[in-house]
mmCIF file of C-alpha atoms in Angstrom:
data_model
loop_
_atom_site.group_PDB
_atom_site.id
_atom_site.type_symbol
_atom_site.label_atom_id
_atom_site.label_comp_id
_atom_site.label_asym_id
_atom_site.label_seq_id
_atom_site.Cartn_x
_atom_site.Cartn_y
_atom_site.Cartn_z
ATOM 1 C CA UNK G 1 -130.118 -45.443 49.901
ATOM 2 C CA UNK G 2 -126.403 -44.659 50.013
ATOM 3 C CA UNK G 3 -124.927 -43.705 46.636
ATOM 4 C CA UNK G 4 -121.283 -43.672 45.566
ATOM 5 C CA UNK G 5 -120.132 -41.830 42.450
ATOM 6 C CA UNK G 6 -117.001 -42.103 40.362
ATOM 7 C CA UNK G 7 -116.775 -38.313 40.306
ATOM 8 C CA UNK G 8 -113.423 -37.462 38.722
ATOM 9 C CA UNK G 9 -115.057 -35.417 35.969
ATOM 10 C CA UNK G 10 -117.060 -33.363 38.455
ATOM 11 C CA UNK G 11 -113.835 -31.925 39.857
ATOM 12 C CA UNK G 12 -111.623 -31.916 36.768
ATOM 13 C CA UNK G 13 -113.708 -31.244 33.661
ATOM 14 C CA UNK G 14 -115.641 -28.074 32.895
ATOM 15 C CA UNK G 15 -117.514 -28.915 29.717
ATOM 16 C CA UNK G 16 -119.790 -31.832 28.759
ATOM 17 C CA UNK G 17 -118.866 -34.733 31.047
ATOM 18 C CA UNK G 18 -118.013 -32.475 33.963
ATOM 19 C CA UNK G 19 -121.270 -30.551 33.646
ATOM 20 C CA UNK G 20 -123.196 -33.830 33.549
ATOM 21 C CA UNK G 21 -121.439 -35.168 36.657
ATOM 22 C CA UNK G 22 -122.093 -32.015 38.665
ATOM 23 C CA UNK G 23 -125.695 -31.886 37.455
ATOM 24 C CA UNK G 24 -126.435 -35.486 38.503
ATOM 25 C CA UNK G 25 -124.771 -35.204 41.910
ATOM 26 C CA UNK G 26 -126.558 -31.920 42.638
ATOM 27 C CA UNK G 27 -129.928 -33.265 41.458
ATOM 28 C CA UNK G 28 -129.630 -36.383 43.623
ATOM 29 C CA UNK G 29 -128.550 -34.306 46.607
ATOM 30 C CA UNK G 30 -131.395 -31.822 46.171
ATOM 31 C CA UNK G 31 -134.325 -34.074 45.312
ATOM 32 C CA UNK G 32 -133.681 -37.540 46.764
ATOM 33 C CA UNK G 33 -133.642 -38.462 50.413
ATOM 34 C CA UNK G 34 -130.345 -40.330 50.133
ATOM 35 C CA UNK G 35 -128.684 -41.765 53.217
ATOM 36 C CA UNK G 36 -125.364 -40.401 52.036
ATOM 37 C CA UNK G 37 -123.221 -39.580 49.027
ATOM 38 C CA UNK G 38 -119.638 -40.698 48.398
ATOM 39 C CA UNK G 39 -117.732 -38.771 45.726
ATOM 40 C CA UNK G 40 -114.527 -40.458 44.568
ATOM 41 C CA UNK G 41 -111.962 -38.363 42.716
ATOM 42 C CA UNK G 42 -108.188 -38.726 42.285
ATOM 43 C CA UNK G 43 -107.745 -34.964 42.539
ATOM 44 C CA UNK G 44 -109.385 -31.555 42.370
ATOM 45 C CA UNK G 45 -108.339 -28.916 39.872
ATOM 46 C CA UNK G 46 -107.516 -25.399 40.956
ATOM 47 C CA UNK G 47 -110.469 -24.016 39.034
ATOM 48 C CA UNK G 48 -113.275 -21.796 40.401
ATOM 49 C CA UNK G 49 -116.055 -24.239 39.537
ATOM 50 C CA UNK G 50 -114.165 -27.265 40.886
ATOM 51 C CA UNK G 51 -113.308 -25.475 44.096
ATOM 52 C CA UNK G 52 -116.885 -24.256 44.585
ATOM 53 C CA UNK G 53 -118.215 -27.778 44.053
ATOM 54 C CA UNK G 54 -115.616 -29.151 46.468
ATOM 55 C CA UNK G 55 -116.563 -26.640 49.166
ATOM 56 C CA UNK G 56 -120.179 -27.728 48.859
ATOM 57 C CA UNK G 57 -119.411 -31.457 49.122
ATOM 58 C CA UNK G 58 -116.033 -31.638 50.871
ATOM 59 C CA UNK G 59 -117.361 -33.891 53.634
ATOM 60 C CA UNK G 60 -118.459 -36.447 51.026
ATOM 61 C CA UNK G 61 -115.323 -36.303 48.852
ATOM 62 C CA UNK G 62 -112.902 -39.228 49.029
ATOM 63 C CA UNK G 63 -109.418 -38.862 47.544
ATOM 64 C CA UNK G 64 -106.435 -41.235 47.479
ATOM 65 C CA UNK G 65 -104.142 -41.253 50.480
ATOM 66 C CA UNK G 66 -100.591 -42.337 51.137
ATOM 67 C CA UNK G 67 -98.770 -43.979 48.262
ATOM 68 C CA UNK G 68 -101.887 -43.818 46.040
ATOM 69 C CA UNK G 69 -101.920 -40.011 46.177
ATOM 70 C CA UNK G 70 -98.830 -39.713 43.973
ATOM 71 C CA UNK G 71 -98.432 -39.780 40.209
ATOM 72 C CA UNK G 72 -99.553 -42.794 38.221
ATOM 73 C CA UNK G 73 -100.742 -44.621 41.335
ATOM 74 C CA UNK G 74 -103.769 -42.320 41.370
ATOM 75 C CA UNK G 75 -104.964 -44.216 38.289
ATOM 76 C CA UNK G 76 -104.467 -47.520 40.119
ATOM 77 C CA UNK G 77 -106.521 -46.196 43.030
ATOM 78 C CA UNK G 78 -109.278 -45.050 40.671
ATOM 79 C CA UNK G 79 -109.496 -48.328 38.778
ATOM 80 C CA UNK G 80 -108.814 -50.865 41.539
ATOM 81 C CA UNK G 81 -109.718 -49.379 44.926
ATOM 82 C CA UNK G 82 -112.716 -47.079 44.854
ATOM 83 C CA UNK G 83 -115.406 -49.689 44.276
ATOM 84 C CA UNK G 84 -113.993 -51.828 47.080
ATOM 85 C CA UNK G 85 -114.080 -48.796 49.345
ATOM 86 C CA UNK G 86 -117.700 -48.116 48.386
ATOM 87 C CA UNK G 87 -118.579 -51.695 49.350
ATOM 88 C CA UNK G 88 -116.770 -51.221 52.653
ATOM 89 C CA UNK G 89 -118.731 -47.992 53.227
ATOM 90 C CA UNK G 90 -121.993 -49.926 52.663
ATOM 91 C CA UNK G 91 -123.019 -48.047 49.540
ATOM 92 C CA UNK G 92 -126.126 -49.475 47.893
ATOM 93 C CA UNK G 93 -125.306 -48.016 44.472
ATOM 94 C CA UNK G 94 -122.039 -47.269 42.705
ATOM 95 C CA UNK G 95 -122.623 -44.978 39.720
ATOM 96 C CA UNK G 96 -119.913 -44.396 37.115
ATOM 97 C CA UNK G 97 -120.849 -41.054 35.591
ATOM 98 C CA UNK G 98 -118.576 -41.011 32.547
ATOM 99 C CA UNK G 99 -118.578 -44.250 30.536
ATOM 100 C CA UNK G 100 -116.392 -46.243 32.949
ATOM 101 C CA UNK G 101 -116.591 -48.478 36.004
ATOM 102 C CA UNK G 102 -113.746 -49.570 38.278
ATOM 103 C CA UNK G 103 -112.956 -53.233 38.778
ATOM 104 C CA UNK G 104 -114.635 -55.433 41.369
ATOM 105 C CA UNK G 105 -118.085 -56.798 42.105
ATOM 106 C CA UNK G 106 -120.088 -57.348 45.259
ATOM 107 C CA UNK G 107 -123.802 -58.072 45.159
ATOM 108 C CA UNK G 108 -124.579 -55.651 47.986
ATOM 109 C CA UNK G 109 -123.289 -52.620 46.027
ATOM 110 C CA UNK G 110 -124.960 -52.516 42.618
ATOM 111 C CA UNK G 111 -123.038 -51.069 39.682
ATOM 112 C CA UNK G 112 -124.507 -48.555 37.230
ATOM 113 C CA UNK G 113 -122.762 -46.736 34.394
ATOM 114 C CA UNK G 114 -123.816 -43.768 32.278
ATOM 115 C CA UNK G 115 -122.876 -44.031 28.608
ATOM 116 C CA UNK G 116 -122.924 -40.681 26.823
ATOM 117 C CA UNK G 117 -122.227 -41.586 23.219
ATOM 118 C CA UNK G 118 -120.434 -44.027 20.941
ATOM 119 C CA UNK G 119 -119.428 -41.498 18.319
ATOM 120 C CA UNK G 120 -115.958 -43.056 18.138
ATOM 121 C CA UNK G 121 -117.590 -46.207 16.727
ATOM 122 C CA UNK G 122 -120.222 -44.558 14.548
ATOM 123 C CA UNK G 123 -117.700 -42.099 13.074
ATOM 124 C CA UNK G 124 -114.343 -43.873 13.485
ATOM 125 C CA UNK G 125 -112.649 -41.604 10.941
ATOM 126 C CA UNK G 126 -112.516 -38.833 13.550
ATOM 127 C CA UNK G 127 -110.543 -40.916 16.086
ATOM 128 C CA UNK G 128 -107.085 -42.562 16.037
ATOM 129 C CA UNK G 129 -107.134 -46.357 15.808
ATOM 130 C CA UNK G 130 -105.550 -46.839 19.249
ATOM 131 C CA UNK G 131 -108.024 -44.476 20.940
ATOM 132 C CA UNK G 132 -111.004 -46.227 19.334
ATOM 133 C CA UNK G 133 -109.887 -49.592 20.626
ATOM 134 C CA UNK G 134 -109.134 -48.336 24.138
ATOM 135 C CA UNK G 135 -112.525 -46.630 24.343
ATOM 136 C CA UNK G 136 -114.375 -49.656 23.020
ATOM 137 C CA UNK G 137 -112.703 -51.972 25.522
ATOM 138 C CA UNK G 138 -113.426 -49.628 28.453
ATOM 139 C CA UNK G 139 -117.019 -48.956 27.457
ATOM 140 C CA UNK G 140 -117.866 -52.588 26.799
ATOM 141 C CA UNK G 141 -116.261 -53.715 30.061
ATOM 142 C CA UNK G 142 -118.297 -51.124 31.945
ATOM 143 C CA UNK G 143 -121.517 -52.197 30.230
ATOM 144 C CA UNK G 144 -121.026 -55.932 30.713
ATOM 145 C CA UNK G 145 -119.921 -55.598 34.352
ATOM 146 C CA UNK G 146 -122.774 -53.277 35.335
ATOM 147 C CA UNK G 147 -126.150 -54.163 36.802
ATOM 148 C CA UNK G 148 -127.801 -51.452 34.689
ATOM 149 C CA UNK G 149 -126.797 -48.950 32.033
ATOM 150 C CA UNK G 150 -128.035 -45.383 31.741
ATOM 151 C CA UNK G 151 -128.055 -43.950 28.214
ATOM 152 C CA UNK G 152 -128.428 -40.181 27.946
ATOM 153 C CA UNK G 153 -130.712 -40.517 24.905
ATOM 154 C CA UNK G 154 -132.652 -43.031 22.850
ATOM 155 C CA UNK G 155 -129.980 -42.562 20.183
ATOM 156 C CA UNK G 156 -127.221 -43.618 22.582
ATOM 157 C CA UNK G 157 -129.316 -46.576 23.731
ATOM 158 C CA UNK G 158 -129.673 -47.729 20.120
ATOM 159 C CA UNK G 159 -125.928 -47.354 19.587
ATOM 160 C CA UNK G 160 -125.087 -49.396 22.701
ATOM 161 C CA UNK G 161 -127.250 -52.206 21.363
ATOM 162 C CA UNK G 162 -125.853 -51.937 17.819
ATOM 163 C CA UNK G 163 -122.147 -51.476 18.478
ATOM 164 C CA UNK G 164 -121.596 -53.225 21.824
ATOM 165 C CA UNK G 165 -124.206 -55.972 21.576
ATOM 166 C CA UNK G 166 -125.761 -55.195 24.962
ATOM 167 C CA UNK G 167 -129.318 -56.503 25.596
ATOM 168 C CA UNK G 168 -131.944 -53.771 25.363
ATOM 169 C CA UNK G 169 -133.505 -54.696 28.703
ATOM 170 C CA UNK G 170 -130.302 -53.748 30.518
ATOM 171 C CA UNK G 171 -130.410 -50.137 29.264
ATOM 172 C CA UNK G 172 -132.600 -47.306 30.548
ATOM 173 C CA UNK G 173 -132.738 -43.794 29.109
ATOM 174 C CA UNK G 174 -132.352 -40.882 31.503
ATOM 175 C CA UNK G 175 -131.882 -37.485 29.894
ATOM 176 C CA UNK G 176 -129.604 -34.780 31.200
ATOM 177 C CA UNK G 177 -130.454 -31.201 32.013
ATOM 178 C CA UNK G 178 -128.870 -27.775 31.888
ATOM 179 C CA UNK G 179 -126.807 -26.033 34.537
ATOM 180 C CA UNK G 180 -128.565 -23.882 37.141
ATOM 181 C CA UNK G 181 -127.002 -20.825 35.477
ATOM 182 C CA UNK G 182 -129.648 -21.171 32.783
ATOM 183 C CA UNK G 183 -132.444 -20.695 35.301
ATOM 184 C CA UNK G 184 -131.292 -17.417 36.835
ATOM 185 C CA UNK G 185 -132.804 -14.066 35.944
ATOM 186 C CA UNK G 186 -130.970 -12.316 33.120
ATOM 187 C CA UNK G 187 -130.359 -8.767 34.348
ATOM 188 C CA UNK G 188 -130.317 -5.822 31.941
ATOM 189 C CA UNK G 189 -127.163 -4.336 33.463
ATOM 190 C CA UNK G 190 -125.235 -7.578 32.990
ATOM 191 C CA UNK G 191 -126.496 -7.912 29.420
ATOM 192 C CA UNK G 192 -125.319 -4.384 28.626
ATOM 193 C CA UNK G 193 -121.913 -5.113 30.160
ATOM 194 C CA UNK G 194 -121.414 -8.197 27.965
ATOM 195 C CA UNK G 195 -122.680 -6.328 24.914
ATOM 196 C CA UNK G 196 -119.896 -3.815 25.464
ATOM 197 C CA UNK G 197 -117.302 -6.453 26.379
ATOM 198 C CA UNK G 198 -117.739 -8.439 23.162
ATOM 199 C CA UNK G 199 -118.816 -5.571 20.897
ATOM 200 C CA UNK G 200 -122.227 -7.081 20.180
ATOM 201 C CA UNK G 201 -123.884 -4.091 18.559
ATOM 202 C CA UNK G 202 -125.504 -6.104 15.756
ATOM 203 C CA UNK G 203 -127.994 -8.978 15.747
ATOM 204 C CA UNK G 204 -126.050 -12.213 16.101
ATOM 205 C CA UNK G 205 -126.325 -15.951 15.654
ATOM 206 C CA UNK G 206 -124.557 -18.111 18.214
ATOM 207 C CA UNK G 207 -122.702 -21.414 17.990
ATOM 208 C CA UNK G 208 -121.505 -23.035 21.239
ATOM 209 C CA UNK G 209 -119.306 -26.135 21.153
ATOM 210 C CA UNK G 210 -115.768 -27.249 20.496
ATOM 211 C CA UNK G 211 -114.532 -26.189 17.079
ATOM 212 C CA UNK G 212 -113.854 -29.624 15.618
ATOM 213 C CA UNK G 213 -114.527 -31.309 12.296
ATOM 214 C CA UNK G 214 -117.572 -33.424 13.121
ATOM 215 C CA UNK G 215 -119.404 -30.378 14.491
ATOM 216 C CA UNK G 216 -119.224 -28.836 11.012
ATOM 217 C CA UNK G 217 -118.237 -25.236 11.691
ATOM 218 C CA UNK G 218 -116.829 -25.098 8.154
ATOM 219 C CA UNK G 219 -120.190 -26.034 6.630
ATOM 220 C CA UNK G 220 -121.931 -23.554 8.929
ATOM 221 C CA UNK G 221 -119.682 -20.729 7.718
ATOM 222 C CA UNK G 222 -120.372 -21.638 4.076
ATOM 223 C CA UNK G 223 -124.127 -21.682 4.687
ATOM 224 C CA UNK G 224 -123.911 -18.380 6.570
ATOM 225 C CA UNK G 225 -122.134 -16.802 3.578
ATOM 226 C CA UNK G 226 -124.800 -18.185 1.240
ATOM 227 C CA UNK G 227 -127.530 -16.700 3.444
ATOM 228 C CA UNK G 228 -125.752 -13.333 3.219
ATOM 229 C CA UNK G 229 -125.710 -13.569 -0.573
ATOM 230 C CA UNK G 230 -129.441 -14.253 -0.600
ATOM 231 C CA UNK G 231 -130.114 -11.398 1.845
ATOM 232 C CA UNK G 232 -127.791 -8.535 0.775
ATOM 233 C CA UNK G 233 -129.047 -6.157 3.479
ATOM 234 C CA UNK G 234 -128.589 -8.665 6.306
ATOM 235 C CA UNK G 235 -126.434 -7.310 9.135
ATOM 236 C CA UNK G 236 -126.270 -10.454 11.282
ATOM 237 C CA UNK G 237 -123.030 -11.469 12.984
ATOM 238 C CA UNK G 238 -122.069 -15.129 13.471
ATOM 239 C CA UNK G 239 -120.349 -15.896 16.794
ATOM 240 C CA UNK G 240 -118.535 -19.171 17.439
ATOM 241 C CA UNK G 241 -117.827 -19.939 21.096
ATOM 242 C CA UNK G 242 -115.688 -22.959 21.864
ATOM 243 C CA UNK G 243 -112.352 -24.559 22.527
ATOM 244 C CA UNK G 244 -109.725 -23.906 19.879
ATOM 245 C CA UNK G 245 -108.492 -26.895 17.894
ATOM 246 C CA UNK G 246 -106.338 -27.460 14.823
ATOM 247 C CA UNK G 247 -109.542 -27.515 12.771
ATOM 248 C CA UNK G 248 -110.139 -23.856 13.631
ATOM 249 C CA UNK G 249 -107.339 -22.905 11.233
ATOM 250 C CA UNK G 250 -109.357 -24.355 8.344
ATOM 251 C CA UNK G 251 -112.443 -22.479 9.520
ATOM 252 C CA UNK G 252 -110.543 -19.188 9.734
ATOM 253 C CA UNK G 253 -109.072 -19.749 6.268
ATOM 254 C CA UNK G 254 -112.564 -20.317 4.856
ATOM 255 C CA UNK G 255 -113.811 -17.135 6.538
ATOM 256 C CA UNK G 256 -111.036 -15.161 4.847
ATOM 257 C CA UNK G 257 -111.661 -16.758 1.450
ATOM 258 C CA UNK G 258 -115.386 -16.041 1.695
ATOM 259 C CA UNK G 259 -114.610 -12.423 2.624
ATOM 260 C CA UNK G 260 -116.787 -12.441 5.753
ATOM 261 C CA UNK G 261 -114.117 -11.544 8.325
ATOM 262 C CA UNK G 262 -116.239 -8.621 9.536
ATOM 263 C CA UNK G 263 -119.275 -10.880 9.957
ATOM 264 C CA UNK G 264 -117.788 -13.757 11.987
ATOM 265 C CA UNK G 265 -116.396 -13.602 15.514
ATOM 266 C CA UNK G 266 -114.615 -16.547 17.165
ATOM 267 C CA UNK G 267 -114.365 -16.533 20.972
ATOM 268 C CA UNK G 268 -112.260 -19.332 22.457
ATOM 269 C CA UNK G 269 -112.362 -18.357 26.123
ATOM 270 C CA UNK G 270 -115.810 -17.292 27.269
ATOM 271 C CA UNK G 271 -116.425 -17.824 31.009
ATOM 272 C CA UNK G 272 -119.074 -20.485 31.607
ATOM 273 C CA UNK G 273 -121.225 -18.069 33.587
ATOM 274 C CA UNK G 274 -121.531 -15.725 30.603
ATOM 275 C CA UNK G 275 -122.972 -18.311 28.206
ATOM 276 C CA UNK G 276 -126.621 -17.926 29.312
ATOM 277 C CA UNK G 277 -126.404 -14.202 28.575
ATOM 278 C CA UNK G 278 -124.974 -14.840 25.107
ATOM 279 C CA UNK G 279 -127.760 -17.348 24.405
ATOM 280 C CA UNK G 280 -130.392 -14.907 25.639
ATOM 281 C CA UNK G 281 -129.151 -12.069 23.467
ATOM 282 C CA UNK G 282 -128.870 -14.128 20.283
ATOM 283 C CA UNK G 283 -131.316 -13.905 17.401
ATOM 284 C CA UNK G 284 -130.880 -17.663 17.131
ATOM 285 C CA UNK G 285 -128.534 -20.530 17.883
ATOM 286 C CA UNK G 286 -126.939 -22.822 15.310
ATOM 287 C CA UNK G 287 -125.668 -26.297 16.168
ATOM 288 C CA UNK G 288 -124.696 -27.985 12.877
ATOM 289 C CA UNK G 289 -123.088 -31.129 14.288
ATOM 290 C CA UNK G 290 -123.328 -34.345 12.271
ATOM 291 C CA UNK G 291 -123.995 -36.450 15.339
ATOM 292 C CA UNK G 292 -124.356 -36.071 19.110
ATOM 293 C CA UNK G 293 -125.122 -38.388 21.981
ATOM 294 C CA UNK G 294 -127.497 -35.736 23.263
ATOM 295 C CA UNK G 295 -126.873 -32.138 22.128
ATOM 296 C CA UNK G 296 -126.941 -30.020 25.268
ATOM 297 C CA UNK G 297 -126.547 -26.655 23.417
ATOM 298 C CA UNK G 298 -129.946 -27.260 21.809
ATOM 299 C CA UNK G 299 -131.502 -27.595 25.255
ATOM 300 C CA UNK G 300 -129.562 -24.614 26.621
ATOM 301 C CA UNK G 301 -130.855 -22.438 23.797
ATOM 302 C CA UNK G 302 -134.470 -23.485 24.309
ATOM 303 C CA UNK G 303 -134.144 -22.929 28.054
ATOM 304 C CA UNK G 304 -133.183 -19.319 27.285
ATOM 305 C CA UNK G 305 -136.148 -19.148 24.828
ATOM 306 C CA UNK G 306 -133.833 -18.601 21.881
ATOM 307 C CA UNK G 307 -134.806 -20.370 18.633
ATOM 308 C CA UNK G 308 -132.341 -22.976 17.411
ATOM 309 C CA UNK G 309 -131.287 -24.642 14.159
ATOM 310 C CA UNK G 310 -129.567 -28.028 14.523
ATOM 311 C CA UNK G 311 -128.183 -30.730 12.290
ATOM 312 C CA UNK G 312 -130.611 -33.444 11.215
ATOM 313 C CA UNK G 313 -130.577 -36.797 12.948
ATOM 314 C CA UNK G 314 -129.128 -38.250 16.161
ATOM 315 C CA UNK G 315 -130.175 -37.166 19.634
ATOM 316 C CA UNK G 316 -130.350 -33.475 18.796
ATOM 317 C CA UNK G 317 -133.916 -34.075 17.672
ATOM 318 C CA UNK G 318 -134.649 -35.551 21.107
ATOM 319 C CA UNK G 319 -133.211 -32.444 22.764
ATOM 320 C CA UNK G 320 -135.102 -30.051 20.504
ATOM 321 C CA UNK G 321 -138.257 -31.983 19.673
ATOM 322 C CA UNK G 322 -140.720 -29.969 17.606
ATOM 323 C CA UNK G 323 -139.325 -26.745 19.054
ATOM 324 C CA UNK G 324 -136.276 -26.474 16.779
ATOM 325 C CA UNK G 325 -135.425 -26.296 13.088
ATOM 326 C CA UNK G 326 -133.297 -29.042 11.515
ATOM 327 C CA UNK G 327 -131.258 -29.245 8.329
ATOM 328 C CA UNK G 328 -128.418 -31.200 6.776
ATOM 329 C CA UNK G 329 -125.276 -29.061 7.281
ATOM 330 C CA UNK G 330 -123.687 -30.576 4.164
ATOM 331 C CA UNK G 331 -126.534 -29.269 2.002
ATOM 332 C CA UNK G 332 -125.465 -25.627 1.876
ATOM 333 C CA UNK G 333 -128.610 -24.316 0.174
ATOM 334 C CA UNK G 334 -130.893 -26.133 2.616
ATOM 335 C CA UNK G 335 -128.932 -24.991 5.650
ATOM 336 C CA UNK G 336 -128.705 -21.401 4.386
ATOM 337 C CA UNK G 337 -132.477 -21.330 3.850
ATOM 338 C CA UNK G 338 -133.065 -22.467 7.419
ATOM 339 C CA UNK G 339 -130.637 -19.853 8.764
ATOM 340 C CA UNK G 340 -132.623 -17.230 6.874
ATOM 341 C CA UNK G 341 -135.858 -18.511 8.432
ATOM 342 C CA UNK G 342 -134.269 -18.442 11.879
ATOM 343 C CA UNK G 343 -133.408 -14.764 11.458
ATOM 344 C CA UNK G 344 -136.307 -13.424 9.412
ATOM 345 C CA UNK G 345 -139.423 -15.497 10.124
ATOM 346 C CA UNK G 346 -140.523 -14.176 13.499
ATOM 347 C CA UNK G 347 -143.839 -16.040 13.420
ATOM 348 C CA UNK G 348 -141.985 -19.319 12.845
ATOM 349 C CA UNK G 349 -139.647 -18.666 15.774
ATOM 350 C CA UNK G 350 -142.558 -17.734 18.015
ATOM 351 C CA UNK G 351 -144.434 -20.859 16.958
ATOM 352 C CA UNK G 352 -141.458 -23.129 17.639
ATOM 353 C CA UNK G 353 -141.114 -21.771 21.158
ATOM 354 C CA UNK G 354 -144.835 -22.062 21.865
ATOM 355 C CA UNK G 355 -145.415 -24.782 24.448
ATOM 356 C CA UNK G 356 -141.701 -25.302 25.002
ATOM 357 C CA UNK G 357 -142.248 -25.352 28.776
ATOM 358 C CA UNK G 358 -143.891 -28.777 28.527
ATOM 359 C CA UNK G 359 -140.941 -30.056 26.500
ATOM 360 C CA UNK G 360 -138.402 -28.633 28.964
ATOM 361 C CA UNK G 361 -140.216 -30.299 31.875
ATOM 362 C CA UNK G 362 -138.624 -33.589 30.753
ATOM 363 C CA UNK G 363 -135.189 -32.179 31.550
ATOM 364 C CA UNK G 364 -135.589 -30.579 34.984
ATOM 365 C CA UNK G 365 -133.314 -31.660 37.816
ATOM 366 C CA UNK G 366 -136.329 -32.952 39.769
ATOM 367 C CA UNK G 367 -137.523 -35.112 36.851
ATOM 368 C CA UNK G 368 -134.044 -36.466 36.194
ATOM 369 C CA UNK G 369 -133.446 -37.223 39.880
ATOM 370 C CA UNK G 370 -136.719 -39.158 39.888
ATOM 371 C CA UNK G 371 -135.683 -41.075 36.765
ATOM 372 C CA UNK G 372 -132.301 -41.910 38.301
ATOM 373 C CA UNK G 373 -134.008 -43.131 41.468
ATOM 374 C CA UNK G 374 -136.158 -45.415 39.312
ATOM 375 C CA UNK G 375 -133.025 -46.932 37.767
ATOM 376 C CA UNK G 376 -131.354 -47.338 41.152
ATOM 377 C CA UNK G 377 -134.400 -49.046 42.634
ATOM 378 C CA UNK G 378 -134.656 -51.385 39.648
ATOM 379 C CA UNK G 379 -131.404 -53.126 40.607
ATOM 380 C CA UNK G 380 -131.841 -53.232 44.386
#
């Protein structure tokens, strides 16, 4: 089986979609006996992770040449030429890894697209009108022109059916997994170095994710303050790790008003390779998002055997299963009570993590490669 990937995100994005693209390509390469991989990208960022990934796969990378290598014509190449090239190269499968497929159809090269989430339709208030309509048109075109659709969770599958009107039988769920960094041994020397670097001399709770409205950092800060009021001797620090946005200003203002400046630390530029160490050292992880297509931080936390509290509903409960706590982030008392449990109830935390290995087995690269192969074979 020869597999072509629309791999722009693998070489140009270093958070969610990029991590997914690199994970899938690496899993297929490692666990399937493919006849060849073709990785199409309009460019490669000058970024350590992109360059390392390129060095590993440079013989399989295909970039635009000639007139298509300049400016806006790269977009034309990506949308109009790469599928045709995959057909010419006798690919059996063309897999769009990030919600899109290029134009064209040929029965000998089957088309598959991964849809990550439809949050822009479920929560339209967070997205400009023009963006919502562009996304909907792109996503629906990809779904209708594909031979099969991969949803990263049962929640996303349900949303594809509800919002795009796609038949259920066309959609298969294949989960995603965590980066290999989360499977390396956590050395004591490195942990001590990061403790000094970030001044982590107190127990801390960790949030990882972009600091934006729908992820509810503001509600998390309010609940954290309430937990402090209920536990006057508590010395826990709350650390937020994520990309800075306009919304962060509101979060910082709330922190000042609540008089917890000394208890909250915001880190906007943490190297990706340091995240597993921060997870490992945390007393617990908090992920208070209203809605996610999957919720990879929940899985990252469990992989590091760190207990986690997540927002109720959506795919986060698929990622965490029975091994996480859940609460409504808009119910401050409820969320504060669960934060307190996360910190203080050691038997609860131990119980949640008991048997987590069986849960995590659903998200290994070998299992996911096998699930992807099943989808590929279903259309051949």
